[in-house]
């Protein structure tokens, strides 16, 4: 019922947003987006689980179409959208921080979830929103800067509390990419909106957030997906990458998923059908009475296995087109857009 309720409200809202973005003469969905959305909708007819496939369809089509829709918005509407993203992310992450401190309890498949159902999902949402919060810190209006500073701090702190290594990797890669692009623009004479006098204060605040983020969570979680003892602190979470079993069987699942893709290379096994086909390839490596993975923890392998080489090719076309549209001009908001895209795209390599 929750998924159906989500779709019931999300679909008309998304449709309204897209209508506002692309309404007008000469505006239309870009070709790669139109092709990918069409394929996903056609693949929906092959699904063995229509409810789950419908949610995946909405997530895939909604993410790519809304991302391109932002580019078509007027500047004033776009600024309001960025503020709403920051305010919403700040509120959600405040809930997540309070949950990590044990002050509130939210039942979910993996805490802290900040109302989003699972900590990795919450982490993906947070790293996608963080660049927009930082972007507001560079604006000229004092209220935007204050909003950006407050939301950036709480979002970063919550990302640390999720102990999501994929999200941390996405944040690092995104920061390096955006930082390199920013330095490149500076060398070309583009004026910076960042005041050097504030960098020292920002550094102190970041160090404080890292200290708070290193504290062990204060909540109790008895779910099967709870944080294990290897990820109670930042140091232990990073160290877990080198420990036996640190990949949480992801490499095995990826290998079997690639075999699934190789057997259905053209159009895949159908939207939402990965979990139905995976047992045929597992051979007892991961599946047992207490473990039944529902996804391969890699979005690109997931798309390739369900939509085939045609689907993953169209999806890659969408990503490349999005980055190309972002880098066409030197507007500051495009730097934030690239940071958000790179962070989520990197996180998608390890979790989904």
Tab-separated table of C-alpha atoms in Angstrom:
chain	number	residue	atom	x	y	z
A	1	UNK	CA	0.000	0.000	0.000
A	2	UNK	CA	2.829	2.435	0.738
A	3	UNK	CA	4.354	1.968	-2.718
A	4	UNK	CA	0.995	2.437	-4.417
A	5	UNK	CA	0.382	5.583	-2.356
A	6	UNK	CA	3.834	6.901	-3.307
A	7	UNK	CA	3.167	6.332	-7.002
A	8	UNK	CA	-0.327	7.825	-6.733
A	9	UNK	CA	1.038	11.152	-5.510
A	10	UNK	CA	4.446	11.165	-7.211
A	11	UNK	CA	3.279	10.511	-10.771
A	12	UNK	CA	0.986	13.567	-11.147
A	13	UNK	CA	3.523	15.806	-9.373
A	14	UNK	CA	6.286	14.671	-11.724
A	15	UNK	CA	4.018	15.063	-14.750
A	16	UNK	CA	3.133	18.619	-13.659
A	17	UNK	CA	6.812	19.473	-13.159
A	18	UNK	CA	7.756	18.149	-16.588
A	19	UNK	CA	4.864	20.051	-18.131
A	20	UNK	CA	6.170	23.275	-16.617
A	21	UNK	CA	9.709	22.529	-17.832
A	22	UNK	CA	8.978	21.537	-21.406
A	23	UNK	CA	5.836	23.568	-22.113
A	24	UNK	CA	6.438	26.155	-24.752
A	25	UNK	CA	7.493	26.468	-28.329
A	26	UNK	CA	10.626	24.584	-29.320
A	27	UNK	CA	10.868	22.586	-26.075
A	28	UNK	CA	10.706	18.806	-26.047
A	29	UNK	CA	12.262	15.832	-24.309
A	30	UNK	CA	15.793	15.199	-25.611
A	31	UNK	CA	16.107	12.202	-27.953
A	32	UNK	CA	18.126	9.964	-25.573
A	33	UNK	CA	15.593	10.526	-22.791
A	34	UNK	CA	12.647	9.873	-25.080
A	35	UNK	CA	14.246	6.676	-26.384
A	36	UNK	CA	15.119	5.402	-22.896
A	37	UNK	CA	11.685	6.174	-21.437
A	38	UNK	CA	10.009	4.442	-24.374
A	39	UNK	CA	12.124	1.306	-23.905
A	40	UNK	CA	11.427	1.189	-20.158
A	41	UNK	CA	7.677	1.489	-20.720
A	42	UNK	CA	7.769	-1.291	-23.332
A	43	UNK	CA	9.825	-3.520	-21.028
A	44	UNK	CA	7.178	-3.066	-18.349
A	45	UNK	CA	4.961	-5.477	-20.307
A	46	UNK	CA	7.504	-8.277	-19.668
A	47	UNK	CA	7.479	-7.881	-15.905
A	48	UNK	CA	6.647	-10.789	-13.609
A	49	UNK	CA	6.057	-8.391	-10.701
A	50	UNK	CA	4.120	-5.403	-11.986
A	51	UNK	CA	4.074	-3.564	-8.651
A	52	UNK	CA	7.851	-3.595	-8.196
A	53	UNK	CA	8.465	-2.958	-11.895
A	54	UNK	CA	6.153	0.066	-11.818
A	55	UNK	CA	8.191	1.618	-9.007
A	56	UNK	CA	11.453	0.956	-10.861
A	57	UNK	CA	9.940	2.431	-14.016
A	58	UNK	CA	8.963	5.591	-12.177
A	59	UNK	CA	12.401	5.934	-10.566
A	60	UNK	CA	14.309	5.408	-13.818
A	61	UNK	CA	12.137	7.555	-16.069
A	62	UNK	CA	11.515	10.199	-13.415
A	63	UNK	CA	15.181	10.683	-12.583
A	64	UNK	CA	16.353	11.196	-16.160
A	65	UNK	CA	13.423	13.350	-17.282
A	66	UNK	CA	13.428	15.610	-14.214
A	67	UNK	CA	17.206	16.051	-14.490
A	68	UNK	CA	16.858	17.317	-18.053
A	69	UNK	CA	13.795	19.334	-17.086
A	70	UNK	CA	15.778	21.446	-14.615
A	71	UNK	CA	17.877	22.770	-17.490
A	72	UNK	CA	14.733	24.089	-19.203
A	73	UNK	CA	13.461	26.014	-16.171
A	74	UNK	CA	13.601	29.781	-15.973
A	75	UNK	CA	16.317	31.153	-13.706
A	76	UNK	CA	13.901	32.397	-11.023
A	77	UNK	CA	12.015	29.089	-10.915
A	78	UNK	CA	15.280	27.175	-10.874
A	79	UNK	CA	16.559	29.105	-7.846
A	80	UNK	CA	13.371	28.346	-5.935
A	81	UNK	CA	13.717	24.676	-6.839
A	82	UNK	CA	17.275	24.610	-5.484
A	83	UNK	CA	16.116	26.206	-2.234
A	84	UNK	CA	13.353	23.619	-1.867
A	85	UNK	CA	15.882	20.825	-2.446
A	86	UNK	CA	18.149	22.220	0.274
A	87	UNK	CA	15.345	22.835	2.779
A	88	UNK	CA	13.860	19.379	2.262
A	89	UNK	CA	17.251	17.660	2.460
A	90	UNK	CA	18.068	19.575	5.635
A	91	UNK	CA	14.813	18.535	7.302
A	92	UNK	CA	15.194	14.892	6.295
A	93	UNK	CA	18.804	14.759	7.472
A	94	UNK	CA	17.965	16.438	10.799
A	95	UNK	CA	15.565	13.545	11.374
A	96	UNK	CA	18.348	11.131	10.422
A	97	UNK	CA	20.843	12.761	12.807
A	98	UNK	CA	18.344	12.693	15.685
A	99	UNK	CA	17.696	9.033	14.878
A	100	UNK	CA	21.440	8.328	15.008
A	101	UNK	CA	21.672	10.045	18.380
A	102	UNK	CA	18.867	7.829	19.696
A	103	UNK	CA	16.493	10.747	20.274
A	104	UNK	CA	13.783	9.433	17.928
A	105	UNK	CA	12.951	5.977	16.610
A	106	UNK	CA	11.978	5.237	13.015
A	107	UNK	CA	11.416	1.617	12.070
A	108	UNK	CA	13.010	0.680	8.778
A	109	UNK	CA	14.908	-2.079	6.969
A	110	UNK	CA	18.214	-0.472	7.927
A	111	UNK	CA	18.774	2.447	10.289
A	112	UNK	CA	19.400	5.334	10.228
A	113	UNK	CA	16.953	5.788	7.357
A	114	UNK	CA	15.603	9.323	8.031
A	115	UNK	CA	12.105	8.197	6.898
A	116	UNK	CA	13.429	6.877	3.546
A	117	UNK	CA	13.194	3.189	4.411
A	118	UNK	CA	16.869	2.191	4.284
A	119	UNK	CA	20.152	3.916	5.129
A	120	UNK	CA	21.756	3.375	1.690
A	121	UNK	CA	18.710	4.921	0.020
A	122	UNK	CA	18.906	7.849	2.439
A	123	UNK	CA	22.647	8.184	1.771
A	124	UNK	CA	22.080	8.289	-1.999
A	125	UNK	CA	19.455	10.998	-1.533
A	126	UNK	CA	21.740	13.003	0.748
A	127	UNK	CA	24.804	12.987	-1.512
A	128	UNK	CA	22.596	14.037	-4.425
A	129	UNK	CA	21.306	17.025	-2.448
A	130	UNK	CA	24.562	18.114	-0.774
A	131	UNK	CA	26.000	19.918	-3.841
A	132	UNK	CA	22.860	22.074	-4.011
A	133	UNK	CA	23.228	22.982	-0.341
A	134	UNK	CA	26.853	23.978	-0.945
A	135	UNK	CA	25.764	25.919	-4.027
A	136	UNK	CA	23.462	28.084	-1.890
A	137	UNK	CA	26.461	28.990	0.276
A	138	UNK	CA	27.999	30.751	-2.728
A	139	UNK	CA	24.964	32.930	-3.491
A	140	UNK	CA	24.815	36.660	-2.820
A	141	UNK	CA	21.665	36.672	-0.676
A	142	UNK	CA	22.455	36.307	3.015
A	143	UNK	CA	19.434	34.032	3.593
A	144	UNK	CA	20.632	31.664	0.861
A	145	UNK	CA	24.095	31.537	2.418
A	146	UNK	CA	22.700	30.822	5.846
A	147	UNK	CA	20.408	28.127	4.479
A	148	UNK	CA	23.284	26.598	2.533
A	149	UNK	CA	25.607	26.580	5.534
A	150	UNK	CA	23.098	24.993	7.906
A	151	UNK	CA	21.831	22.363	5.472
A	152	UNK	CA	25.312	21.487	4.189
A	153	UNK	CA	26.493	20.758	7.721
A	154	UNK	CA	23.573	18.567	8.734
A	155	UNK	CA	23.483	16.711	5.394
A	156	UNK	CA	27.208	15.943	5.569
A	157	UNK	CA	26.858	14.758	9.170
A	158	UNK	CA	24.007	12.429	8.249
A	159	UNK	CA	25.997	10.996	5.327
A	160	UNK	CA	28.708	10.073	7.796
A	161	UNK	CA	26.166	8.434	10.115
A	162	UNK	CA	24.799	6.213	7.347
A	163	UNK	CA	28.189	4.426	7.214
A	164	UNK	CA	27.525	3.949	3.488
A	165	UNK	CA	30.881	3.348	1.851
A	166	UNK	CA	29.377	3.775	-1.610
A	167	UNK	CA	28.008	7.182	-0.650
A	168	UNK	CA	31.347	8.227	0.801
A	169	UNK	CA	33.098	7.150	-2.392
A	170	UNK	CA	30.571	9.123	-4.432
A	171	UNK	CA	31.165	12.180	-2.277
A	172	UNK	CA	34.963	11.930	-2.677
A	173	UNK	CA	34.852	11.405	-6.462
A	174	UNK	CA	32.327	14.205	-6.879
A	175	UNK	CA	34.393	16.600	-4.768
A	176	UNK	CA	37.551	15.860	-6.759
A	177	UNK	CA	35.758	16.288	-10.101
A	178	UNK	CA	33.986	19.499	-9.131
A	179	UNK	CA	37.111	20.885	-7.488
A	180	UNK	CA	39.153	20.225	-10.632
A	181	UNK	CA	36.524	21.899	-12.807
A	182	UNK	CA	36.334	24.883	-10.434
A	183	UNK	CA	40.127	25.356	-10.540
A	184	UNK	CA	40.030	25.086	-14.329
A	185	UNK	CA	37.419	27.849	-14.514
A	186	UNK	CA	39.444	30.020	-12.141
A	187	UNK	CA	42.510	29.694	-14.379
A	188	UNK	CA	40.361	30.863	-17.286
A	189	UNK	CA	39.466	34.021	-15.386
A	190	UNK	CA	35.969	33.122	-14.173
A	191	UNK	CA	35.172	35.132	-11.028
A	192	UNK	CA	34.726	33.107	-7.847
A	193	UNK	CA	31.666	33.522	-5.618
A	194	UNK	CA	33.543	31.953	-2.689
A	195	UNK	CA	35.091	34.332	-0.174
A	196	UNK	CA	38.593	33.261	0.872
A	197	UNK	CA	38.040	34.784	4.305
A	198	UNK	CA	35.383	32.179	5.002
A	199	UNK	CA	37.478	29.134	4.034
A	200	UNK	CA	39.118	28.928	7.462
A	201	UNK	CA	35.744	28.915	9.220
A	202	UNK	CA	34.439	26.279	6.820
A	203	UNK	CA	37.478	24.092	7.535
A	204	UNK	CA	36.861	24.282	11.290
A	205	UNK	CA	33.185	23.412	10.837
A	206	UNK	CA	34.047	20.411	8.614
A	207	UNK	CA	36.498	19.125	11.225
A	208	UNK	CA	33.777	19.431	13.863
A	209	UNK	CA	31.353	17.499	11.668
A	210	UNK	CA	33.964	14.771	11.132
A	211	UNK	CA	34.388	14.507	14.915
A	212	UNK	CA	30.643	14.207	15.511
A	213	UNK	CA	30.344	11.757	12.618
A	214	UNK	CA	32.972	9.492	14.156
A	215	UNK	CA	30.782	8.855	17.202
A	216	UNK	CA	29.124	5.463	17.375
A	217	UNK	CA	25.340	5.395	16.775
A	218	UNK	CA	23.178	5.528	19.899
A	219	UNK	CA	20.174	3.613	18.535
A	220	UNK	CA	19.359	-0.096	18.726
A	221	UNK	CA	18.581	-1.917	15.495
A	222	UNK	CA	17.504	-5.559	15.436
A	223	UNK	CA	16.728	-5.759	11.716
A	224	UNK	CA	18.620	-8.184	9.474
A	225	UNK	CA	20.217	-5.217	7.658
A	226	UNK	CA	21.466	-3.462	10.787
A	227	UNK	CA	24.918	-1.906	10.985
A	228	UNK	CA	27.452	-4.589	11.890
A	229	UNK	CA	30.322	-4.210	14.327
A	230	UNK	CA	32.713	-3.465	11.454
A	231	UNK	CA	30.995	-0.147	10.679
A	232	UNK	CA	30.386	1.431	14.076
A	233	UNK	CA	32.826	4.302	13.449
A	234	UNK	CA	34.302	6.087	10.444
A	235	UNK	CA	37.660	4.407	10.941
A	236	UNK	CA	36.149	0.932	11.264
A	237	UNK	CA	33.934	1.493	8.226
A	238	UNK	CA	36.918	2.416	6.055
A	239	UNK	CA	38.959	-0.451	7.484
A	240	UNK	CA	36.167	-2.927	6.695
A	241	UNK	CA	36.985	-2.609	2.982
A	242	UNK	CA	40.170	-4.624	3.503
A	243	UNK	CA	38.678	-7.254	5.834
A	244	UNK	CA	37.530	-10.700	4.644
A	245	UNK	CA	33.903	-10.444	3.574
A	246	UNK	CA	34.109	-6.659	3.465
A	247	UNK	CA	32.400	-6.585	0.084
A	248	UNK	CA	29.295	-8.240	1.613
A	249	UNK	CA	29.242	-10.793	-1.267
A	250	UNK	CA	28.819	-8.035	-3.834
A	251	UNK	CA	31.583	-9.365	-6.091
A	252	UNK	CA	29.883	-12.762	-6.256
A	253	UNK	CA	26.488	-11.209	-6.985
A	254	UNK	CA	28.011	-9.000	-9.679
A	255	UNK	CA	29.615	-12.017	-11.334
A	256	UNK	CA	26.326	-13.929	-11.438
A	257	UNK	CA	24.472	-10.840	-12.657
A	258	UNK	CA	26.929	-10.485	-15.509
A	259	UNK	CA	26.236	-14.109	-16.428
A	260	UNK	CA	22.526	-13.253	-16.478
A	261	UNK	CA	23.243	-10.317	-18.762
A	262	UNK	CA	25.381	-12.517	-21.063
A	263	UNK	CA	22.471	-14.942	-21.456
A	264	UNK	CA	19.988	-12.149	-22.277
A	265	UNK	CA	22.341	-9.654	-23.828
A	266	UNK	CA	20.000	-7.836	-26.219
A	267	UNK	CA	16.891	-6.899	-24.185
A	268	UNK	CA	17.607	-8.424	-20.744
A	269	UNK	CA	15.256	-10.444	-18.567
A	270	UNK	CA	12.601	-7.722	-18.341
A	271	UNK	CA	11.853	-4.829	-16.015
A	272	UNK	CA	11.744	-5.858	-12.357
A	273	UNK	CA	12.693	-9.482	-13.057
A	274	UNK	CA	16.257	-9.616	-11.680
A	275	UNK	CA	15.212	-11.158	-8.357
A	276	UNK	CA	13.157	-13.811	-10.172
A	277	UNK	CA	16.026	-14.885	-12.446
A	278	UNK	CA	18.943	-14.531	-10.023
A	279	UNK	CA	18.412	-17.866	-8.175
A	280	UNK	CA	19.093	-19.673	-11.473
A	281	UNK	CA	22.644	-18.292	-11.439
A	282	UNK	CA	23.540	-18.209	-7.731
A	283	UNK	CA	24.382	-21.881	-7.266
A	284	UNK	CA	24.125	-21.555	-3.486
A	285	UNK	CA	26.878	-18.928	-3.215
A	286	UNK	CA	24.728	-16.211	-1.639
A	287	UNK	CA	21.173	-17.530	-1.434
A	288	UNK	CA	20.237	-19.329	1.754
A	289	UNK	CA	17.354	-19.409	4.191
A	290	UNK	CA	18.299	-16.067	5.776
A	291	UNK	CA	19.576	-14.305	2.660
A	292	UNK	CA	17.783	-13.598	-0.610
A	293	UNK	CA	19.180	-10.539	-2.433
A	294	UNK	CA	16.577	-8.481	-4.294
A	295	UNK	CA	19.071	-6.404	-6.293
A	296	UNK	CA	22.704	-6.686	-7.450
A	297	UNK	CA	23.973	-3.588	-5.565
A	298	UNK	CA	25.133	-2.058	-8.847
A	299	UNK	CA	22.649	0.013	-10.831
A	300	UNK	CA	24.469	-0.391	-14.118
A	301	UNK	CA	24.564	-4.189	-13.907
A	302	UNK	CA	20.948	-4.067	-12.774
A	303	UNK	CA	19.869	-2.057	-15.811
A	304	UNK	CA	21.979	-4.187	-18.155
A	305	UNK	CA	20.553	-7.464	-16.822
A	306	UNK	CA	16.925	-6.284	-17.009
A	307	UNK	CA	17.019	-4.073	-20.123
A	308	UNK	CA	19.935	-5.605	-22.015
A	309	UNK	CA	22.650	-3.862	-23.962
A	310	UNK	CA	20.022	-1.682	-25.634
A	311	UNK	CA	18.808	-0.389	-22.262
A	312	UNK	CA	22.210	0.217	-20.704
A	313	UNK	CA	23.353	1.873	-23.944
A	314	UNK	CA	20.432	4.305	-23.901
A	315	UNK	CA	20.984	4.979	-20.194
A	316	UNK	CA	24.662	5.752	-20.836
A	317	UNK	CA	23.560	8.088	-23.648
A	318	UNK	CA	21.348	9.923	-21.157
A	319	UNK	CA	24.206	10.304	-18.651
A	320	UNK	CA	26.638	11.556	-21.285
A	321	UNK	CA	24.046	13.978	-22.658
A	322	UNK	CA	23.335	15.271	-19.149
A	323	UNK	CA	27.022	15.933	-18.469
A	324	UNK	CA	27.394	17.569	-21.873
A	325	UNK	CA	24.471	19.921	-21.209
A	326	UNK	CA	25.908	20.797	-17.797
A	327	UNK	CA	29.358	21.654	-19.164
A	328	UNK	CA	28.053	23.741	-22.069
A	329	UNK	CA	27.997	26.946	-20.004
A	330	UNK	CA	29.840	28.310	-16.984
A	331	UNK	CA	26.862	29.047	-14.760
A	332	UNK	CA	27.572	28.203	-11.086
A	333	UNK	CA	24.483	26.041	-10.716
A	334	UNK	CA	25.832	23.729	-13.418
A	335	UNK	CA	28.826	22.953	-11.217
A	336	UNK	CA	26.423	21.833	-8.492
A	337	UNK	CA	24.472	19.800	-11.038
A	338	UNK	CA	27.610	17.984	-12.150
A	339	UNK	CA	28.546	17.309	-8.521
A	340	UNK	CA	25.151	15.828	-7.788
A	341	UNK	CA	25.188	13.667	-10.909
A	342	UNK	CA	28.720	12.372	-10.357
A	343	UNK	CA	28.081	11.605	-6.675
A	344	UNK	CA	24.946	9.574	-7.327
A	345	UNK	CA	26.441	7.880	-10.410
A	346	UNK	CA	29.469	6.767	-8.385
A	347	UNK	CA	27.335	5.573	-5.487
A	348	UNK	CA	25.294	3.539	-7.982
A	349	UNK	CA	28.368	1.429	-8.731
A	350	UNK	CA	28.243	-0.081	-5.246
A	351	UNK	CA	24.699	0.186	-3.970
A	352	UNK	CA	21.122	0.535	-5.181
